[in-house]
PDB file of C-alpha atoms in Angstrom:
ATOM      1  CA  MET A  19     -25.488  71.989 -37.552  1.00  0.00           C
ATOM      2  CA  ASP A  20     -22.009  73.379 -37.339  1.00  0.00           C
ATOM      3  CA  TRP A  21     -20.415  70.851 -39.671  1.00  0.00           C
ATOM      4  CA  LEU A  22     -22.953  71.740 -42.383  1.00  0.00           C
ATOM      5  CA  ASP A  23     -22.129  75.425 -41.936  1.00  0.00           C
ATOM      6  CA  ARG A  24     -18.450  74.673 -42.542  1.00  0.00           C
ATOM      7  CA  ILE A  25     -19.269  73.791 -46.159  1.00  0.00           C
ATOM      8  CA  LYS A  26     -19.130  76.570 -48.749  1.00  0.00           C
ATOM      9  CA  TRP A  27     -22.412  76.034 -50.571  1.00  0.00           C
ATOM     10  CA  ASP A  28     -22.532  77.537 -54.069  1.00  0.00           C
ATOM     11  CA  ARG A  29     -24.940  80.251 -55.239  1.00  0.00           C
ATOM     12  CA  ASP A  30     -27.624  77.589 -55.720  1.00  0.00           C
ATOM     13  CA  GLY A  31     -27.105  76.162 -52.228  1.00  0.00           C
ATOM     14  CA  LEU A  32     -25.389  73.066 -53.633  1.00  0.00           C
ATOM     15  CA  VAL A  33     -22.045  71.331 -53.290  1.00  0.00           C
ATOM     16  CA  PRO A  34     -20.467  68.995 -55.887  1.00  0.00           C
ATOM     17  CA  VAL A  35     -20.026  65.381 -54.787  1.00  0.00           C
ATOM     18  CA  ILE A  36     -17.613  62.796 -56.202  1.00  0.00           C
ATOM     19  CA  THR A  37     -18.592  59.196 -55.487  1.00  0.00           C
ATOM     20  CA  GLN A  38     -15.852  56.576 -55.396  1.00  0.00           C
ATOM     21  CA  GLU A  39     -16.180  52.821 -54.957  1.00  0.00           C
ATOM     22  CA  LEU A  40     -14.375  51.744 -51.817  1.00  0.00           C
ATOM     23  CA  GLY A  41     -12.907  48.438 -52.962  1.00  0.00           C
ATOM     24  CA  SER A  42     -11.887  49.246 -56.534  1.00  0.00           C
ATOM     25  CA  GLY A  43     -11.124  52.936 -56.118  1.00  0.00           C
ATOM     26  CA  ASP A  44     -13.164  53.575 -59.272  1.00  0.00           C
ATOM     27  CA  VAL A  45     -14.842  56.946 -59.588  1.00  0.00           C
ATOM     28  CA  LEU A  46     -18.463  55.932 -60.098  1.00  0.00           C
ATOM     29  CA  MET A  47     -20.327  59.195 -60.559  1.00  0.00           C
ATOM     30  CA  PHE A  48     -20.574  62.879 -59.868  1.00  0.00           C
ATOM     31  CA  ALA A  49     -23.643  64.595 -58.440  1.00  0.00           C
ATOM     32  CA  TRP A  50     -24.811  67.442 -56.204  1.00  0.00           C
ATOM     33  CA  MET A  51     -26.148  67.769 -52.688  1.00  0.00           C
ATOM     34  CA  ASN A  52     -27.954  70.501 -50.815  1.00  0.00           C
ATOM     35  CA  ARG A  53     -27.977  70.726 -47.027  1.00  0.00           C
ATOM     36  CA  GLU A  54     -30.958  68.433 -46.689  1.00  0.00           C
ATOM     37  CA  ALA A  55     -29.489  65.786 -49.005  1.00  0.00           C
ATOM     38  CA  LEU A  56     -26.238  65.731 -47.067  1.00  0.00           C
ATOM     39  CA  ALA A  57     -27.989  65.577 -43.697  1.00  0.00           C
ATOM     40  CA  GLU A  58     -30.101  62.667 -45.031  1.00  0.00           C
ATOM     41  CA  THR A  59     -26.977  60.924 -46.358  1.00  0.00           C
ATOM     42  CA  THR A  60     -25.307  60.968 -42.956  1.00  0.00           C
ATOM     43  CA  ARG A  61     -28.539  59.995 -41.174  1.00  0.00           C
ATOM     44  CA  ARG A  62     -29.269  57.033 -43.463  1.00  0.00           C
ATOM     45  CA  GLY A  63     -25.704  55.940 -44.239  1.00  0.00           C
ATOM     46  CA  GLU A  64     -26.787  55.826 -47.890  1.00  0.00           C
ATOM     47  CA  ALA A  65     -26.203  58.381 -50.616  1.00  0.00           C
ATOM     48  CA  VAL A  66     -28.979  60.944 -51.055  1.00  0.00           C
ATOM     49  CA  TYR A  67     -28.326  63.569 -53.712  1.00  0.00           C
ATOM     50  CA  TRP A  68     -30.121  66.649 -54.968  1.00  0.00           C
ATOM     51  CA  SER A  69     -31.422  66.011 -58.469  1.00  0.00           C
ATOM     52  CA  ARG A  70     -31.046  69.284 -60.367  1.00  0.00           C
ATOM     53  CA  SER A  71     -33.081  67.983 -63.311  1.00  0.00           C
ATOM     54  CA  ARG A  72     -35.989  66.832 -61.139  1.00  0.00           C
ATOM     55  CA  GLY A  73     -35.693  69.557 -58.517  1.00  0.00           C
ATOM     56  CA  ARG A  74     -35.991  67.150 -55.586  1.00  0.00           C
ATOM     57  CA  LEU A  75     -34.073  64.878 -53.230  1.00  0.00           C
ATOM     58  CA  TRP A  76     -32.863  61.733 -54.941  1.00  0.00           C
ATOM     59  CA  HIS A  77     -32.192  58.700 -52.774  1.00  0.00           C
ATOM     60  CA  LYS A  78     -29.822  56.910 -55.154  1.00  0.00           C
ATOM     61  CA  GLY A  79     -31.283  53.465 -55.894  1.00  0.00           C
ATOM     62  CA  GLU A  80     -34.894  54.408 -55.121  1.00  0.00           C
ATOM     63  CA  GLU A  81     -35.908  53.306 -58.645  1.00  0.00           C
ATOM     64  CA  SER A  82     -33.026  51.078 -59.731  1.00  0.00           C
ATOM     65  CA  GLY A  83     -32.313  49.326 -56.443  1.00  0.00           C
ATOM     66  CA  HIS A  84     -28.704  50.434 -56.888  1.00  0.00           C
ATOM     67  CA  PHE A  85     -28.251  51.987 -53.454  1.00  0.00           C
ATOM     68  CA  GLN A  86     -24.914  53.243 -52.194  1.00  0.00           C
ATOM     69  CA  LYS A  87     -23.779  52.400 -48.682  1.00  0.00           C
ATOM     70  CA  VAL A  88     -21.580  55.240 -47.441  1.00  0.00           C
ATOM     71  CA  HIS A  89     -18.367  54.292 -45.649  1.00  0.00           C
ATOM     72  CA  GLU A  90     -16.595  57.593 -45.625  1.00  0.00           C
ATOM     73  CA  LEU A  91     -17.349  61.251 -46.274  1.00  0.00           C
ATOM     74  CA  ARG A  92     -14.546  63.663 -47.034  1.00  0.00           C
ATOM     75  CA  MET A  93     -14.276  67.380 -47.814  1.00  0.00           C
ATOM     76  CA  ASP A  94     -11.592  69.187 -49.786  1.00  0.00           C
ATOM     77  CA  CYS A  95      -9.193  71.940 -48.757  1.00  0.00           C
ATOM     78  CA  ASP A  96     -11.531  74.724 -49.890  1.00  0.00           C
ATOM     79  CA  ASN A  97     -14.565  73.239 -48.118  1.00  0.00           C
ATOM     80  CA  ASP A  98     -16.523  73.295 -51.359  1.00  0.00           C
ATOM     81  CA  VAL A  99     -16.336  69.726 -52.739  1.00  0.00           C
ATOM     82  CA  LEU A 100     -17.260  66.398 -51.099  1.00  0.00           C
ATOM     83  CA  LEU A 101     -15.975  62.880 -51.706  1.00  0.00           C
ATOM     84  CA  LEU A 102     -18.096  59.849 -50.786  1.00  0.00           C
ATOM     85  CA  ARG A 103     -16.541  56.413 -50.477  1.00  0.00           C
ATOM     86  CA  VAL A 104     -19.276  53.841 -50.980  1.00  0.00           C
ATOM     87  CA  THR A 105     -20.185  50.248 -51.601  1.00  0.00           C
ATOM     88  CA  GLN A 106     -22.326  50.167 -54.729  1.00  0.00           C
ATOM     89  CA  LEU A 107     -25.215  47.792 -54.009  1.00  0.00           C
ATOM     90  CA  GLY A 108     -27.920  46.033 -56.057  1.00  0.00           C
ATOM     91  CA  HIS A 109     -25.996  44.273 -58.813  1.00  0.00           C
ATOM     92  CA  ASP A 110     -22.829  42.202 -59.153  1.00  0.00           C
ATOM     93  CA  PRO A 111     -20.679  43.480 -60.835  1.00  0.00           C
ATOM     94  CA  SER A 112     -21.728  46.854 -59.493  1.00  0.00           C
ATOM     95  CA  ILE A 113     -23.700  49.358 -61.553  1.00  0.00           C
ATOM     96  CA  ALA A 114     -23.748  53.062 -60.695  1.00  0.00           C
ATOM     97  CA  CYS A 115     -24.691  54.549 -64.065  1.00  0.00           C
ATOM     98  CA  HIS A 116     -28.248  54.916 -65.359  1.00  0.00           C
ATOM     99  CA  THR A 117     -26.996  53.500 -68.697  1.00  0.00           C
ATOM    100  CA  GLY A 118     -26.397  50.156 -66.912  1.00  0.00           C
ATOM    101  CA  ARG A 119     -22.632  50.555 -66.796  1.00  0.00           C
ATOM    102  CA  HIS A 120     -20.350  50.209 -63.785  1.00  0.00           C
ATOM    103  CA  SER A 121     -19.258  53.856 -63.815  1.00  0.00           C
ATOM    104  CA  CYS A 122     -20.677  56.990 -65.383  1.00  0.00           C
ATOM    105  CA  PHE A 123     -17.206  57.755 -66.761  1.00  0.00           C
ATOM    106  CA  PHE A 124     -17.327  55.252 -69.618  1.00  0.00           C
ATOM    107  CA  GLN A 125     -16.373  57.573 -72.474  1.00  0.00           C
ATOM    108  CA  ARG A 126     -12.639  57.767 -73.137  1.00  0.00           C
ATOM    109  CA  TRP A 127     -10.887  60.400 -75.226  1.00  0.00           C
ATOM    110  CA  GLU A 128      -8.755  58.847 -77.939  1.00  0.00           C
ATOM    111  CA  GLN A 129      -7.091  60.898 -80.635  1.00  0.00           C
ATOM    112  CA  GLY A 130      -9.668  63.629 -80.715  1.00  0.00           C
ATOM    113  CA  ALA A 131     -12.864  61.650 -80.226  1.00  0.00           C
ATOM    114  CA  TRP A 132     -14.939  60.119 -77.412  1.00  0.00           C
ATOM    115  CA  HIS A 133     -15.363  56.359 -77.325  1.00  0.00           C
ATOM    116  CA  ALA A 134     -17.628  54.292 -75.042  1.00  0.00           C
ATOM    117  CA  VAL A 135     -15.202  51.765 -73.561  1.00  0.00           C
ATOM    118  CA  GLU A 136     -17.182  50.083 -70.779  1.00  0.00           C
ATOM    119  CA  PRO A 137     -19.832  47.404 -71.296  1.00  0.00           C
ATOM    120  CA  VAL A 138     -23.507  47.734 -70.409  1.00  0.00           C
ATOM    121  CA  LEU A 139     -23.936  45.235 -67.546  1.00  0.00           C
ATOM    122  CA  GLN A 140     -27.714  45.425 -67.433  1.00  0.00           C
ATOM    123  CA  SER A 141     -30.036  47.153 -69.897  1.00  0.00           C
ATOM    124  CA  PRO A 142     -31.736  50.318 -68.602  1.00  0.00           C
ATOM    125  CA  GLU A 143     -35.077  48.753 -69.600  1.00  0.00           C
ATOM    126  CA  ARG A 144     -34.467  45.986 -67.055  1.00  0.00           C
ATOM    127  CA  ILE A 145     -33.167  48.362 -64.390  1.00  0.00           C
ATOM    128  CA  TYR A 146     -36.049  50.853 -64.612  1.00  0.00           C
ATOM    129  CA  LYS A 147     -38.914  48.443 -65.197  1.00  0.00           C
TER     130      LYS A 147
ATOM    131  CA  MET B  11     -13.262  70.886 -82.668  1.00  0.00           C
ATOM    132  CA  ASP B  12     -16.077  68.407 -82.653  1.00  0.00           C
ATOM    133  CA  TRP B  13     -15.052  66.554 -79.472  1.00  0.00           C
ATOM    134  CA  LEU B  14     -15.056  69.854 -77.559  1.00  0.00           C
ATOM    135  CA  ASP B  15     -18.559  70.585 -78.836  1.00  0.00           C
ATOM    136  CA  ARG B  16     -19.763  67.256 -77.453  1.00  0.00           C
ATOM    137  CA  ILE B  17     -19.210  68.566 -73.927  1.00  0.00           C
ATOM    138  CA  LYS B  18     -22.104  70.326 -72.180  1.00  0.00           C
ATOM    139  CA  TRP B  19     -20.384  73.413 -70.849  1.00  0.00           C
ATOM    140  CA  ASP B  20     -22.191  75.112 -67.954  1.00  0.00           C
ATOM    141  CA  ARG B  21     -23.607  78.659 -67.965  1.00  0.00           C
ATOM    142  CA  ASP B  22     -20.101  79.995 -67.253  1.00  0.00           C
ATOM    143  CA  GLY B  23     -18.539  77.981 -70.084  1.00  0.00           C
ATOM    144  CA  LEU B  24     -16.904  75.576 -67.639  1.00  0.00           C
ATOM    145  CA  VAL B  25     -16.937  71.854 -66.940  1.00  0.00           C
ATOM    146  CA  PRO B  26     -16.083  70.193 -63.597  1.00  0.00           C
ATOM    147  CA  VAL B  27     -12.984  67.988 -63.588  1.00  0.00           C
ATOM    148  CA  ILE B  28     -12.130  65.191 -61.149  1.00  0.00           C
ATOM    149  CA  THR B  29      -8.439  64.321 -61.025  1.00  0.00           C
ATOM    150  CA  GLN B  30      -7.463  60.817 -59.954  1.00  0.00           C
ATOM    151  CA  GLU B  31      -3.969  59.393 -59.405  1.00  0.00           C
ATOM    152  CA  LEU B  32      -3.393  56.534 -61.812  1.00  0.00           C
ATOM    153  CA  GLY B  33      -1.396  54.186 -59.581  1.00  0.00           C
ATOM    154  CA  SER B  34      -3.166  54.604 -56.249  1.00  0.00           C
ATOM    155  CA  GLY B  35      -6.660  55.393 -57.510  1.00  0.00           C
ATOM    156  CA  ASP B  36      -6.759  58.274 -55.018  1.00  0.00           C
ATOM    157  CA  VAL B  37      -8.945  61.233 -55.907  1.00  0.00           C
ATOM    158  CA  LEU B  38      -6.429  64.076 -55.730  1.00  0.00           C
ATOM    159  CA  MET B  39      -8.437  67.198 -56.481  1.00  0.00           C
ATOM    160  CA  PHE B  40     -11.403  68.780 -58.189  1.00  0.00           C
ATOM    161  CA  ALA B  41     -11.190  71.769 -60.502  1.00  0.00           C
ATOM    162  CA  TRP B  42     -12.733  73.384 -63.568  1.00  0.00           C
ATOM    163  CA  MET B  43     -11.809  73.727 -67.230  1.00  0.00           C
ATOM    164  CA  ASN B  44     -13.018  75.952 -70.036  1.00  0.00           C
ATOM    165  CA  ARG B  45     -12.570  75.023 -73.697  1.00  0.00           C
ATOM    166  CA  GLU B  46      -9.114  76.548 -73.894  1.00  0.00           C
ATOM    167  CA  ALA B  47      -7.902  74.784 -70.742  1.00  0.00           C
ATOM    168  CA  LEU B  48      -9.077  71.426 -72.031  1.00  0.00           C
ATOM    169  CA  ALA B  49      -7.554  71.961 -75.472  1.00  0.00           C
ATOM    170  CA  GLU B  50      -4.265  72.913 -73.764  1.00  0.00           C
ATOM    171  CA  THR B  51      -4.451  69.836 -71.522  1.00  0.00           C
ATOM    172  CA  THR B  52      -4.724  67.488 -74.486  1.00  0.00           C
ATOM    173  CA  ARG B  53      -2.050  69.386 -76.449  1.00  0.00           C
ATOM    174  CA  ARG B  54       0.507  69.374 -73.594  1.00  0.00           C
ATOM    175  CA  GLY B  55      -0.382  66.059 -71.987  1.00  0.00           C
ATOM    176  CA  GLU B  56      -0.380  67.929 -68.659  1.00  0.00           C
ATOM    177  CA  ALA B  57      -3.311  69.246 -66.674  1.00  0.00           C
ATOM    178  CA  VAL B  58      -4.287  72.847 -67.407  1.00  0.00           C
ATOM    179  CA  TYR B  59      -7.311  74.114 -65.474  1.00  0.00           C
ATOM    180  CA  TRP B  60      -9.319  77.321 -65.412  1.00  0.00           C
ATOM    181  CA  SER B  61      -8.734  79.133 -62.122  1.00  0.00           C
ATOM    182  CA  ARG B  62     -12.039  80.701 -61.149  1.00  0.00           C
ATOM    183  CA  SER B  63     -10.426  82.703 -58.330  1.00  0.00           C
ATOM    184  CA  ARG B  64      -7.703  84.143 -60.566  1.00  0.00           C
ATOM    185  CA  GLY B  65      -9.780  84.302 -63.741  1.00  0.00           C
ATOM    186  CA  ARG B  66      -7.083  82.769 -65.924  1.00  0.00           C
ATOM    187  CA  LEU B  67      -5.644  79.506 -67.227  1.00  0.00           C
ATOM    188  CA  TRP B  68      -3.766  77.595 -64.558  1.00  0.00           C
ATOM    189  CA  HIS B  69      -1.117  75.139 -65.686  1.00  0.00           C
ATOM    190  CA  LYS B  70      -1.074  72.979 -62.556  1.00  0.00           C
ATOM    191  CA  GLY B  71       2.485  72.979 -61.184  1.00  0.00           C
ATOM    192  CA  GLU B  72       3.500  76.297 -62.751  1.00  0.00           C
ATOM    193  CA  GLU B  73       4.375  77.665 -59.280  1.00  0.00           C
ATOM    194  CA  SER B  74       4.739  74.520 -57.176  1.00  0.00           C
ATOM    195  CA  GLY B  75       6.467  72.263 -59.701  1.00  0.00           C
ATOM    196  CA  HIS B  76       3.721  69.731 -58.984  1.00  0.00           C
ATOM    197  CA  PHE B  77       2.725  69.091 -62.599  1.00  0.00           C
ATOM    198  CA  GLN B  78       0.240  66.379 -63.575  1.00  0.00           C
ATOM    199  CA  LYS B  79       1.014  64.087 -66.499  1.00  0.00           C
ATOM    200  CA  VAL B  80      -2.264  63.050 -68.088  1.00  0.00           C
ATOM    201  CA  HIS B  81      -2.681  59.385 -68.994  1.00  0.00           C
ATOM    202  CA  GLU B  82      -6.376  59.249 -69.626  1.00  0.00           C
ATOM    203  CA  LEU B  83      -9.286  61.615 -70.115  1.00  0.00           C
ATOM    204  CA  ARG B  84     -12.844  60.431 -69.587  1.00  0.00           C
ATOM    205  CA  MET B  85     -16.292  61.974 -69.804  1.00  0.00           C
ATOM    206  CA  ASP B  86     -19.457  60.960 -67.965  1.00  0.00           C
ATOM    207  CA  CYS B  87     -22.822  59.763 -69.288  1.00  0.00           C
ATOM    208  CA  ASP B  88     -24.308  63.277 -69.347  1.00  0.00           C
ATOM    209  CA  ASN B  89     -21.296  64.790 -71.129  1.00  0.00           C
ATOM    210  CA  ASP B  90     -20.929  67.386 -68.406  1.00  0.00           C
ATOM    211  CA  VAL B  91     -18.161  66.083 -66.104  1.00  0.00           C
ATOM    212  CA  LEU B  92     -14.584  65.034 -66.908  1.00  0.00           C
ATOM    213  CA  LEU B  93     -12.244  62.594 -65.178  1.00  0.00           C
ATOM    214  CA  LEU B  94      -8.466  62.895 -65.583  1.00  0.00           C
ATOM    215  CA  ARG B  95      -6.178  60.026 -64.695  1.00  0.00           C
ATOM    216  CA  VAL B  96      -2.741  61.434 -63.967  1.00  0.00           C
ATOM    217  CA  THR B  97       0.693  60.851 -62.555  1.00  0.00           C
ATOM    218  CA  GLN B  98       1.253  63.522 -59.913  1.00  0.00           C
ATOM    219  CA  LEU B  99       4.824  64.828 -60.443  1.00  0.00           C
ATOM    220  CA  GLY B 100       7.288  66.978 -58.464  1.00  0.00           C
ATOM    221  CA  HIS B 101       7.438  65.305 -55.054  1.00  0.00           C
ATOM    222  CA  ASP B 102       7.678  61.785 -53.652  1.00  0.00           C
ATOM    223  CA  PRO B 103       5.280  60.921 -52.063  1.00  0.00           C
ATOM    224  CA  SER B 104       3.083  62.895 -54.407  1.00  0.00           C
ATOM    225  CA  ILE B 105       1.513  66.218 -53.448  1.00  0.00           C
ATOM    226  CA  ALA B 106      -1.522  67.586 -55.258  1.00  0.00           C
ATOM    227  CA  CYS B 107      -2.926  69.949 -52.623  1.00  0.00           C
ATOM    228  CA  HIS B 108      -1.779  73.533 -52.066  1.00  0.00           C
ATOM    229  CA  THR B 109      -1.686  72.747 -48.335  1.00  0.00           C
ATOM    230  CA  GLY B 110       1.211  70.349 -49.012  1.00  0.00           C
ATOM    231  CA  ARG B 111      -0.892  67.228 -48.620  1.00  0.00           C
ATOM    232  CA  HIS B 112      -1.190  64.282 -50.992  1.00  0.00           C
ATOM    233  CA  SER B 113      -4.862  64.888 -51.791  1.00  0.00           C
ATOM    234  CA  CYS B 114      -7.160  67.861 -51.369  1.00  0.00           C
ATOM    235  CA  PHE B 115      -9.690  65.546 -49.694  1.00  0.00           C
ATOM    236  CA  PHE B 116      -7.948  65.365 -46.344  1.00  0.00           C
ATOM    237  CA  GLN B 117     -10.889  66.293 -44.100  1.00  0.00           C
ATOM    238  CA  ARG B 118     -12.933  63.340 -42.909  1.00  0.00           C
ATOM    239  CA  TRP B 119     -16.375  63.500 -41.369  1.00  0.00           C
ATOM    240  CA  GLU B 120     -16.489  61.728 -38.000  1.00  0.00           C
ATOM    241  CA  GLN B 121     -19.506  61.878 -35.730  1.00  0.00           C
ATOM    242  CA  GLY B 122     -20.643  65.294 -36.804  1.00  0.00           C
ATOM    243  CA  ALA B 123     -17.323  67.084 -37.270  1.00  0.00           C
ATOM    244  CA  TRP B 124     -14.567  67.467 -39.869  1.00  0.00           C
ATOM    245  CA  HIS B 125     -11.099  66.217 -39.005  1.00  0.00           C
ATOM    246  CA  ALA B 126      -7.870  66.681 -40.985  1.00  0.00           C
ATOM    247  CA  VAL B 127      -6.587  63.118 -41.299  1.00  0.00           C
ATOM    248  CA  GLU B 128      -3.733  63.380 -43.827  1.00  0.00           C
ATOM    249  CA  PRO B 129      -0.228  64.668 -43.030  1.00  0.00           C
ATOM    250  CA  VAL B 130       1.371  67.752 -44.563  1.00  0.00           C
ATOM    251  CA  LEU B 131       4.200  66.299 -46.675  1.00  0.00           C
ATOM    252  CA  GLN B 132       5.838  69.626 -47.461  1.00  0.00           C
ATOM    253  CA  SER B 133       5.049  73.025 -45.968  1.00  0.00           C
ATOM    254  CA  PRO B 134       3.333  75.478 -48.323  1.00  0.00           C
ATOM    255  CA  GLU B 135       6.114  77.976 -47.535  1.00  0.00           C
ATOM    256  CA  ARG B 136       8.629  75.594 -49.085  1.00  0.00           C
ATOM    257  CA  ILE B 137       6.393  74.751 -52.046  1.00  0.00           C
ATOM    258  CA  TYR B 138       5.574  78.372 -52.982  1.00  0.00           C
ATOM    259  CA  LYS B 139       8.944  79.999 -52.241  1.00  0.00           C
TER     260      LYS B 139
END
């Protein structure tokens, strides 16, 4: 499809994806998609990434129930980065991170060290039971 | 420095960086840093990236005047992506994109095509004069 060809896929056939929560504006996570993952995302209306560690499509929420409903898909000026605006489903308050936190970006730099500054909302043992 | 060693740099010695505007929550841009760029960013309190196209440090705003004051630096759960929260300086309303737009993510997917949906706030010819 033409709109898929407009994207500048990297040497591994992937594109970086930033996922932002629609209501809060919070950046929830960062992941990768290949052509198939992106086509699936637009077909389903839910985020489907390419898992580099597992080497397969990853329908976000397939194990945790924490699916992401996609409201908007954007591309940057260089056609090589995507931005998803989503509703994070499956838990209230919302959980995007596999550690059970709201956002994956829970470590804050303070005076030369990293500190975990967001609470665990649900234990990973309960999420991935 | 220990906090720099905590980061999982990729095979090119880089880490992806998402830059978000503090007040609006808008995702402004996506770029890369190497160790030196990140050390410079924390030292200056302004965003310094690694320009892959130019192969050198890039103090954002050095040509455009559109510097980014860094308020917060975060790292994700896998220690391989950074999130900067910044004030975008140099123009009101703020411009982060080299095309003269507020955000680099100005192309929206609509029914199988990409559409530029954000206005050019200042022409690139005026920015890079």
